């Protein structure tokens, strides 16, 4: 995923409220060893061009097996673990007539080599494709499938233009997955804390290392060396990222979008905490005529852990069919020629809050009407601009706005109600009047404002909510930006992602402006120090100008729903 090792991601985000500075204590960790082999698959050791062998499982359909198309999955999370459910997935995939090959990537679990993220997946993917098509059960046609990192391995293989790779189905991922924010420019993304944690959990050693950082310790970075010393291993991936960045060439042959386009079923989750990387790739494909023509977009009411939001606010894990059937229907077209390409919608998107999926020729859907809401001094979210005013709030790094979910990867599993956050003094909350009629919110959401701070650097977080008649606040969009060199009144524009959401009658939009969301995102220390290595903190005051074109939320509404 940027996924959990075993079931551990939630352990990264322990409660960070009531901070007290502490020295680094002894680091406790758990090493997750490979799960037993399933006894169903055929095991193979696939040789890469440099002589390294990767552990690979082969699942074939029942009965006599003639040459046929293969679904390839390459992942770093132990192909035999209960968490990955590969045996169950293979039963579903092979029942549809496909062969399925699952591989531990280089350096992970039963595979040889050094565990280094990102940089080996293009060549290793191409070498694995070479091996697959040489097998007697292969007809030379391969599709790749999977989520997050094993969605990234698909893009890496596609960057090699291997002729056997005819289609990919990347879910909840991106070519820049887990990339750290650029340290250049006057506007930056706020760094997510799971970025470096991923390096020190999944890619520290052959096995996964589960450990819980103490978010109350300053500097936070002191724990990085402590955990590597405790484990007795070093993460090369981490050393390429921190404290000094080494340029990483993820795709030796160049970006996949510079290569031959192949059919893509590109799946994004409305509540996926990695969706920003997915949307970036979606935009890149639309900028290329060839990739735009090859792209099919599927948007699901899901978080990163495949927990789906159902009607009535119920959240539950997706079924195996919900996860794999869209991919197999896609491969039926592009690997088996069982249907025409027109049978796969150009865009299929969930109207979140309902059980409906819509099919449109483009995203955003045609017919959407631009809408604007203005922040006003009386804390309203109004259709009309108010008078020119300012509002201020204090960011105290010792008392940050707590992250809504303990595990942001499984956000819908918790489905937090953020009413308590709206009452905090360091959160500016703005609410519109209740809607008299239901409306569909679709397409991108942005926020524009002029903001100043008395700190040398500051962050602005914006969260958009569905406010229910009983006051419940369900987050439906979010965005944040960092201003690394504050100099007077700064103009900011924050992208909050995309919406496909039914706002019901009696409900309303509510917007929060704040300067932290900790520990999911790193906190700004207020001193100008880098967040991981900061040894001191200082409170700061942020001021937002309202009126005069500042404090504006832009989105779109679909007045006349497209046919289902």
XYZ file of N, CA and C in Angstrom, residues 525-535:
33
model
N 7.450 23.328 13.281
C 7.926 23.647 14.636
C 7.814 25.123 14.993
N 7.687 25.998 13.984
C 7.549 27.422 14.273
C 8.857 28.154 14.418
N 9.970 27.428 14.286
C 11.301 28.018 14.472
C 12.074 28.136 13.169
N 11.514 27.596 12.098
C 12.233 27.549 10.836
C 13.078 26.310 10.676
N 13.138 25.450 11.712
C 13.893 24.208 11.615
C 13.143 23.192 10.752
N 13.905 22.247 10.195
C 13.309 21.121 9.483
C 12.534 20.274 10.492
N 11.363 19.802 10.110
C 10.417 19.222 11.074
C 10.953 17.978 11.771
N 11.619 17.082 11.036
C 12.096 15.844 11.677
C 13.224 16.119 12.678
N 14.068 17.087 12.370
C 15.254 17.320 13.206
C 15.084 18.458 14.205
N 13.906 19.092 14.232
C 13.683 20.232 15.130
C 13.864 19.816 16.589
N 14.572 20.647 17.343
C 14.798 20.379 18.766
C 14.015 21.324 19.661
